[in-house]
Amino acid sequence: MTATAADRLRAIRDRLEAATRDAGRPAGSATLIAVSKTFEADDIRPVIAAGQRVFGENRVQEAMGKWPALRAETDGLELHLIGPLQSNKAREAVAFFDVIHTVDRDKIAAALAAEIARQGRAPKLLVQVNTGEEPQKAGIAPAEAVAFVERCRTVHGLAVAGLMCIPPVEENPSPHFALLDELADRAGVPLRSMGMSADFETAIRHGATHVRVGSAIFGHRDTPA
Ligand SMILES: *Cc1c(COP(=O)(O)O)cnc(C)c1O
């Protein structure tokens, strides 16, 4: 018998629980974000039926295409934007998402602040840090992260809840997770969004409060991003 997405979800939940316990952390102290990018509503329904309520999407437009129907069917769904955000999408992002993980420059912070004021709706915000300082990757440089969080507060009037990172694919993720944890401490923010299918248990050891797991639940993605 082939494992279904719901089976894989249960297995990931068990591993997350075990990793949390092994790290000496309280049960439930890390939230599983099921990353459903590139998958259709029909692929997502069984995972909702299996009890999952927190989901991550990379693209505003794609999410707006499939999630209104799913939200109409099930109360209490929480949607996280984990992909890069353009300032011309700030309006939709604030209207649609509960948490935005990818604040990484003043232009975005200003656009989000304006929309939060206009809409009277305030998603939780995380600052993405480019811990590997990769030129092609989004995120603020580690050396600027603490000052940027401070500017989000003082210049833009935004409450920042945490930090997020995506370590370089070819590297040991541990030093990146440790760096994000340290920067979050220094910035005085509680949330750490780090760890994906391949390394979420390592991230839990380094204090992840949110792990973002896609392919280990939904299966292989044919389309990139
Ligand atoms: C796609 C994606 C994930 C999930 O990756 P998997 O390796 O499929 O678990 C997590 N975080 C971000 C930012 C992503 O784009």
PDB file of N, CA and C in Angstrom, residues 127-196:
ATOM      1  N   VAL A 127      10.948  38.548   9.923  1.00  0.00           N
ATOM      2  CA  VAL A 127      11.983  39.089   9.052  1.00  0.00           C
ATOM      3  C   VAL A 127      12.832  37.932   8.523  1.00  0.00           C
ATOM      4  N   GLN A 128      12.949  37.868   7.204  1.00  0.00           N
ATOM      5  CA  GLN A 128      13.786  36.824   6.605  1.00  0.00           C
ATOM      6  C   GLN A 128      15.245  37.258   6.619  1.00  0.00           C
ATOM      7  N   VAL A 129      16.106  36.357   7.109  1.00  0.00           N
ATOM      8  CA  VAL A 129      17.541  36.630   7.180  1.00  0.00           C
ATOM      9  C   VAL A 129      18.259  35.692   6.208  1.00  0.00           C
ATOM     10  N   ASN A 130      19.090  36.253   5.377  1.00  0.00           N
ATOM     11  CA  ASN A 130      19.877  35.488   4.398  1.00  0.00           C
ATOM     12  C   ASN A 130      21.152  35.020   5.095  1.00  0.00           C
ATOM     13  N   THR A 131      20.999  33.964   5.922  1.00  0.00           N
ATOM     14  CA  THR A 131      22.098  33.555   6.809  1.00  0.00           C
ATOM     15  C   THR A 131      23.339  33.115   6.037  1.00  0.00           C
ATOM     16  N   GLY A 132      23.139  32.598   4.814  1.00  0.00           N
ATOM     17  CA  GLY A 132      24.275  32.167   4.002  1.00  0.00           C
ATOM     18  C   GLY A 132      24.820  33.272   3.122  1.00  0.00           C
ATOM     19  N   GLU A 133      24.240  34.467   3.224  1.00  0.00           N
ATOM     20  CA  GLU A 133      24.640  35.624   2.409  1.00  0.00           C
ATOM     21  C   GLU A 133      24.749  35.245   0.943  1.00  0.00           C
ATOM     22  N   GLU A 134      23.749  34.516   0.445  1.00  0.00           N
ATOM     23  CA  GLU A 134      23.723  34.101  -0.955  1.00  0.00           C
ATOM     24  C   GLU A 134      23.148  35.238  -1.797  1.00  0.00           C
ATOM     25  N   PRO A 135      23.869  35.631  -2.848  1.00  0.00           N
ATOM     26  CA  PRO A 135      23.428  36.794  -3.634  1.00  0.00           C
ATOM     27  C   PRO A 135      22.046  36.616  -4.262  1.00  0.00           C
ATOM     28  N   GLN A 136      21.695  35.373  -4.655  1.00  0.00           N
ATOM     29  CA  GLN A 136      20.424  35.172  -5.358  1.00  0.00           C
ATOM     30  C   GLN A 136      19.252  35.023  -4.391  1.00  0.00           C
ATOM     31  N   LYS A 137      19.538  34.958  -3.101  1.00  0.00           N
ATOM     32  CA  LYS A 137      18.472  34.648  -2.139  1.00  0.00           C
ATOM     33  C   LYS A 137      17.956  35.903  -1.451  1.00  0.00           C
ATOM     34  N   ALA A 138      16.630  35.900  -1.196  1.00  0.00           N
ATOM     35  CA  ALA A 138      16.017  37.015  -0.473  1.00  0.00           C
ATOM     36  C   ALA A 138      16.485  36.999   0.979  1.00  0.00           C
ATOM     37  N   GLY A 139      16.212  38.075   1.684  1.00  0.00           N
ATOM     38  CA  GLY A 139      16.554  38.142   3.098  1.00  0.00           C
ATOM     39  C   GLY A 139      17.570  39.230   3.376  1.00  0.00           C
ATOM     40  N   ILE A 140      17.508  39.739   4.601  1.00  0.00           N
ATOM     41  CA  ILE A 140      18.447  40.776   5.014  1.00  0.00           C
ATOM     42  C   ILE A 140      19.750  40.109   5.468  1.00  0.00           C
ATOM     43  N   ALA A 141      20.873  40.787   5.282  1.00  0.00           N
ATOM     44  CA  ALA A 141      22.159  40.228   5.708  1.00  0.00           C
ATOM     45  C   ALA A 141      22.168  40.076   7.234  1.00  0.00           C
ATOM     46  N   PRO A 142      22.811  39.015   7.734  1.00  0.00           N
ATOM     47  CA  PRO A 142      22.842  38.786   9.185  1.00  0.00           C
ATOM     48  C   PRO A 142      23.323  40.010   9.975  1.00  0.00           C
ATOM     49  N   ALA A 143      24.347  40.685   9.445  1.00  0.00           N
ATOM     50  CA  ALA A 143      24.918  41.834  10.170  1.00  0.00           C
ATOM     51  C   ALA A 143      23.938  42.997  10.291  1.00  0.00           C
ATOM     52  N   GLU A 144      22.922  43.013   9.417  1.00  0.00           N
ATOM     53  CA  GLU A 144      21.958  44.122   9.436  1.00  0.00           C
ATOM     54  C   GLU A 144      20.631  43.741  10.077  1.00  0.00           C
ATOM     55  N   ALA A 145      20.499  42.460  10.457  1.00  0.00           N
ATOM     56  CA  ALA A 145      19.177  41.963  10.853  1.00  0.00           C
ATOM     57  C   ALA A 145      18.629  42.632  12.114  1.00  0.00           C
ATOM     58  N   VAL A 146      19.462  42.740  13.143  1.00  0.00           N
ATOM     59  CA  VAL A 146      18.966  43.291  14.412  1.00  0.00           C
ATOM     60  C   VAL A 146      18.559  44.756  14.227  1.00  0.00           C
ATOM     61  N   ALA A 147      19.380  45.510  13.498  1.00  0.00           N
ATOM     62  CA  ALA A 147      19.055  46.924  13.238  1.00  0.00           C
ATOM     63  C   ALA A 147      17.794  47.044  12.386  1.00  0.00           C
ATOM     64  N   PHE A 148      17.610  46.113  11.449  1.00  0.00           N
ATOM     65  CA  PHE A 148      16.411  46.173  10.606  1.00  0.00           C
ATOM     66  C   PHE A 148      15.144  45.904  11.432  1.00  0.00           C
ATOM     67  N   VAL A 149      15.208  44.916  12.322  1.00  0.00           N
ATOM     68  CA  VAL A 149      14.055  44.652  13.198  1.00  0.00           C
ATOM     69  C   VAL A 149      13.729  45.915  14.007  1.00  0.00           C
ATOM     70  N   GLU A 150      14.767  46.563  14.501  1.00  0.00           N
ATOM     71  CA  GLU A 150      14.589  47.796  15.273  1.00  0.00           C
ATOM     72  C   GLU A 150      13.950  48.893  14.411  1.00  0.00           C
ATOM     73  N   ARG A 151      14.403  49.001  13.162  1.00  0.00           N
ATOM     74  CA  ARG A 151      13.806  50.001  12.246  1.00  0.00           C
ATOM     75  C   ARG A 151      12.360  49.672  11.925  1.00  0.00           C
ATOM     76  N   CYS A 152      12.048  48.367  11.800  1.00  0.00           N
ATOM     77  CA  CYS A 152      10.650  47.987  11.564  1.00  0.00           C
ATOM     78  C   CYS A 152       9.781  48.550  12.688  1.00  0.00           C
ATOM     79  N   ARG A 153      10.296  48.466  13.911  1.00  0.00           N
ATOM     80  CA  ARG A 153       9.534  48.960  15.065  1.00  0.00           C
ATOM     81  C   ARG A 153       9.467  50.479  15.085  1.00  0.00           C
ATOM     82  N   THR A 154      10.634  51.090  15.025  1.00  0.00           N
ATOM     83  CA  THR A 154      10.691  52.529  15.310  1.00  0.00           C
ATOM     84  C   THR A 154      10.325  53.372  14.098  1.00  0.00           C
ATOM     85  N   VAL A 155      10.793  52.991  12.915  1.00  0.00           N
ATOM     86  CA  VAL A 155      10.521  53.802  11.716  1.00  0.00           C
ATOM     87  C   VAL A 155       9.167  53.444  11.113  1.00  0.00           C
ATOM     88  N   HIS A 156       8.871  52.132  11.042  1.00  0.00           N
ATOM     89  CA  HIS A 156       7.656  51.703  10.340  1.00  0.00           C
ATOM     90  C   HIS A 156       6.496  51.380  11.279  1.00  0.00           C
ATOM     91  N   GLY A 157       6.759  51.334  12.571  1.00  0.00           N
ATOM     92  CA  GLY A 157       5.687  51.055  13.534  1.00  0.00           C
ATOM     93  C   GLY A 157       5.146  49.640  13.454  1.00  0.00           C
ATOM     94  N   LEU A 158       5.997  48.697  13.005  1.00  0.00           N
ATOM     95  CA  LEU A 158       5.560  47.305  12.849  1.00  0.00           C
ATOM     96  C   LEU A 158       6.004  46.461  14.040  1.00  0.00           C
ATOM     97  N   ALA A 159       5.129  45.587  14.478  1.00  0.00           N
ATOM     98  CA  ALA A 159       5.517  44.599  15.487  1.00  0.00           C
ATOM     99  C   ALA A 159       6.135  43.406  14.765  1.00  0.00           C
ATOM    100  N   VAL A 160       7.386  43.124  15.021  1.00  0.00           N
ATOM    101  CA  VAL A 160       8.031  41.953  14.419  1.00  0.00           C
ATOM    102  C   VAL A 160       7.983  40.816  15.424  1.00  0.00           C
ATOM    103  N   ALA A 161       7.474  39.650  14.974  1.00  0.00           N
ATOM    104  CA  ALA A 161       7.288  38.519  15.887  1.00  0.00           C
ATOM    105  C   ALA A 161       8.456  37.547  15.862  1.00  0.00           C
ATOM    106  N   GLY A 162       9.271  37.590  14.795  1.00  0.00           N
ATOM    107  CA  GLY A 162      10.339  36.608  14.728  1.00  0.00           C
ATOM    108  C   GLY A 162      11.189  36.725  13.482  1.00  0.00           C
ATOM    109  N   LEU A 163      12.059  35.736  13.314  1.00  0.00           N
ATOM    110  CA  LEU A 163      12.974  35.681  12.166  1.00  0.00           C
ATOM    111  C   LEU A 163      12.777  34.366  11.414  1.00  0.00           C
ATOM    112  N   MET A 164      13.153  34.381  10.150  1.00  0.00           N
ATOM    113  CA  MET A 164      13.040  33.193   9.296  1.00  0.00           C
ATOM    114  C   MET A 164      14.304  33.062   8.470  1.00  0.00           C
ATOM    115  N   CYS A 165      14.731  31.808   8.192  1.00  0.00           N
ATOM    116  CA  CYS A 165      15.865  31.621   7.260  1.00  0.00           C
ATOM    117  C   CYS A 165      15.679  30.370   6.427  1.00  0.00           C
ATOM    118  N   ILE A 166      16.359  30.357   5.291  1.00  0.00           N
ATOM    119  CA  ILE A 166      16.470  29.193   4.400  1.00  0.00           C
ATOM    120  C   ILE A 166      17.969  28.984   4.176  1.00  0.00           C
ATOM    121  N   PRO A 167      18.591  28.033   4.868  1.00  0.00           N
ATOM    122  CA  PRO A 167      20.039  27.843   4.699  1.00  0.00           C
ATOM    123  C   PRO A 167      20.391  27.426   3.271  1.00  0.00           C
ATOM    124  N   PRO A 168      21.635  27.672   2.856  1.00  0.00           N
ATOM    125  CA  PRO A 168      22.076  27.210   1.531  1.00  0.00           C
ATOM    126  C   PRO A 168      21.890  25.699   1.409  1.00  0.00           C
ATOM    127  N   VAL A 169      21.415  25.248   0.243  1.00  0.00           N
ATOM    128  CA  VAL A 169      21.071  23.827   0.081  1.00  0.00           C
ATOM    129  C   VAL A 169      22.235  22.878   0.321  1.00  0.00           C
ATOM    130  N   GLU A 170      23.439  23.284  -0.077  1.00  0.00           N
ATOM    131  CA  GLU A 170      24.566  22.356  -0.005  1.00  0.00           C
ATOM    132  C   GLU A 170      25.290  22.353   1.337  1.00  0.00           C
ATOM    133  N   GLU A 171      24.833  23.177   2.271  1.00  0.00           N
ATOM    134  CA  GLU A 171      25.585  23.302   3.523  1.00  0.00           C
ATOM    135  C   GLU A 171      24.908  22.608   4.690  1.00  0.00           C
ATOM    136  N   ASN A 172      25.714  22.290   5.700  1.00  0.00           N
ATOM    137  CA  ASN A 172      25.178  21.839   6.983  1.00  0.00           C
ATOM    138  C   ASN A 172      24.302  22.973   7.542  1.00  0.00           C
ATOM    139  N   PRO A 173      23.019  22.707   7.795  1.00  0.00           N
ATOM    140  CA  PRO A 173      22.143  23.806   8.227  1.00  0.00           C
ATOM    141  C   PRO A 173      22.367  24.260   9.666  1.00  0.00           C
ATOM    142  N   SER A 174      23.022  23.425  10.488  1.00  0.00           N
ATOM    143  CA  SER A 174      23.122  23.725  11.923  1.00  0.00           C
ATOM    144  C   SER A 174      23.655  25.131  12.248  1.00  0.00           C
ATOM    145  N   PRO A 175      24.805  25.533  11.636  1.00  0.00           N
ATOM    146  CA  PRO A 175      25.306  26.876  11.971  1.00  0.00           C
ATOM    147  C   PRO A 175      24.327  27.986  11.573  1.00  0.00           C
ATOM    148  N   HIS A 176      23.551  27.740  10.514  1.00  0.00           N
ATOM    149  CA  HIS A 176      22.578  28.742  10.078  1.00  0.00           C
ATOM    150  C   HIS A 176      21.426  28.849  11.080  1.00  0.00           C
ATOM    151  N   PHE A 177      20.984  27.692  11.567  1.00  0.00           N
ATOM    152  CA  PHE A 177      19.911  27.702  12.569  1.00  0.00           C
ATOM    153  C   PHE A 177      20.399  28.345  13.869  1.00  0.00           C
ATOM    154  N   ALA A 178      21.648  28.026  14.232  1.00  0.00           N
ATOM    155  CA  ALA A 178      22.207  28.609  15.463  1.00  0.00           C
ATOM    156  C   ALA A 178      22.314  30.127  15.334  1.00  0.00           C
ATOM    157  N   LEU A 179      22.729  30.573  14.139  1.00  0.00           N
ATOM    158  CA  LEU A 179      22.848  32.023  13.901  1.00  0.00           C
ATOM    159  C   LEU A 179      21.473  32.686  13.986  1.00  0.00           C
ATOM    160  N   LEU A 180      20.465  32.073  13.367  1.00  0.00           N
ATOM    161  CA  LEU A 180      19.124  32.691  13.412  1.00  0.00           C
ATOM    162  C   LEU A 180      18.620  32.781  14.846  1.00  0.00           C
ATOM    163  N   ASP A 181      18.871  31.724  15.607  1.00  0.00           N
ATOM    164  CA  ASP A 181      18.441  31.700  17.009  1.00  0.00           C
ATOM    165  C   ASP A 181      19.114  32.830  17.795  1.00  0.00           C
ATOM    166  N   GLU A 182      20.407  32.992  17.556  1.00  0.00           N
ATOM    167  CA  GLU A 182      21.150  34.039  18.255  1.00  0.00           C
ATOM    168  C   GLU A 182      20.665  35.435  17.849  1.00  0.00           C
ATOM    169  N   LEU A 183      20.426  35.634  16.544  1.00  0.00           N
ATOM    170  CA  LEU A 183      19.947  36.938  16.078  1.00  0.00           C
ATOM    171  C   LEU A 183      18.560  37.240  16.643  1.00  0.00           C
ATOM    172  N   ALA A 184      17.719  36.214  16.744  1.00  0.00           N
ATOM    173  CA  ALA A 184      16.374  36.420  17.305  1.00  0.00           C
ATOM    174  C   ALA A 184      16.465  36.830  18.770  1.00  0.00           C
ATOM    175  N   ASP A 185      17.382  36.192  19.491  1.00  0.00           N
ATOM    176  CA  ASP A 185      17.617  36.599  20.885  1.00  0.00           C
ATOM    177  C   ASP A 185      18.029  38.062  20.960  1.00  0.00           C
ATOM    178  N   ARG A 186      19.003  38.406  20.133  1.00  0.00           N
ATOM    179  CA  ARG A 186      19.522  39.786  20.177  1.00  0.00           C
ATOM    180  C   ARG A 186      18.465  40.796  19.755  1.00  0.00           C
ATOM    181  N   ALA A 187      17.601  40.406  18.813  1.00  0.00           N
ATOM    182  CA  ALA A 187      16.551  41.321  18.359  1.00  0.00           C
ATOM    183  C   ALA A 187      15.365  41.332  19.332  1.00  0.00           C
ATOM    184  N   GLY A 188      15.347  40.375  20.256  1.00  0.00           N
ATOM    185  CA  GLY A 188      14.272  40.322  21.246  1.00  0.00           C
ATOM    186  C   GLY A 188      12.944  39.872  20.667  1.00  0.00           C
ATOM    187  N   VAL A 189      12.991  38.940  19.701  1.00  0.00           N
ATOM    188  CA  VAL A 189      11.754  38.425  19.096  1.00  0.00           C
ATOM    189  C   VAL A 189      11.609  36.926  19.375  1.00  0.00           C
ATOM    190  N   PRO A 190      10.398  36.434  19.650  1.00  0.00           N
ATOM    191  CA  PRO A 190      10.234  35.054  20.100  1.00  0.00           C
ATOM    192  C   PRO A 190      10.219  33.969  19.008  1.00  0.00           C
ATOM    193  N   LEU A 191       9.785  34.288  17.790  1.00  0.00           N
ATOM    194  CA  LEU A 191       9.567  33.216  16.811  1.00  0.00           C
ATOM    195  C   LEU A 191      10.791  32.974  15.934  1.00  0.00           C
ATOM    196  N   ARG A 192      11.034  31.683  15.632  1.00  0.00           N
ATOM    197  CA  ARG A 192      12.113  31.278  14.728  1.00  0.00           C
ATOM    198  C   ARG A 192      11.507  30.309  13.719  1.00  0.00           C
ATOM    199  N   SER A 193      11.401  30.740  12.455  1.00  0.00           N
ATOM    200  CA  SER A 193      10.874  29.902  11.382  1.00  0.00           C
ATOM    201  C   SER A 193      12.050  29.303  10.631  1.00  0.00           C
ATOM    202  N   MET A 194      12.322  28.026  10.891  1.00  0.00           N
ATOM    203  CA  MET A 194      13.480  27.393  10.244  1.00  0.00           C
ATOM    204  C   MET A 194      13.320  25.881  10.278  1.00  0.00           C
ATOM    205  N   GLY A 195      13.860  25.241   9.234  1.00  0.00           N
ATOM    206  CA  GLY A 195      13.745  23.795   9.102  1.00  0.00           C
ATOM    207  C   GLY A 195      12.699  23.433   8.072  1.00  0.00           C
ATOM    208  N   MET A 196      13.075  22.511   7.154  1.00  0.00           N
ATOM    209  CA  MET A 196      12.190  22.055   6.091  1.00  0.00           C
ATOM    210  C   MET A 196      12.195  20.517   6.123  1.00  0.00           C
TER     211      MET A 196
END
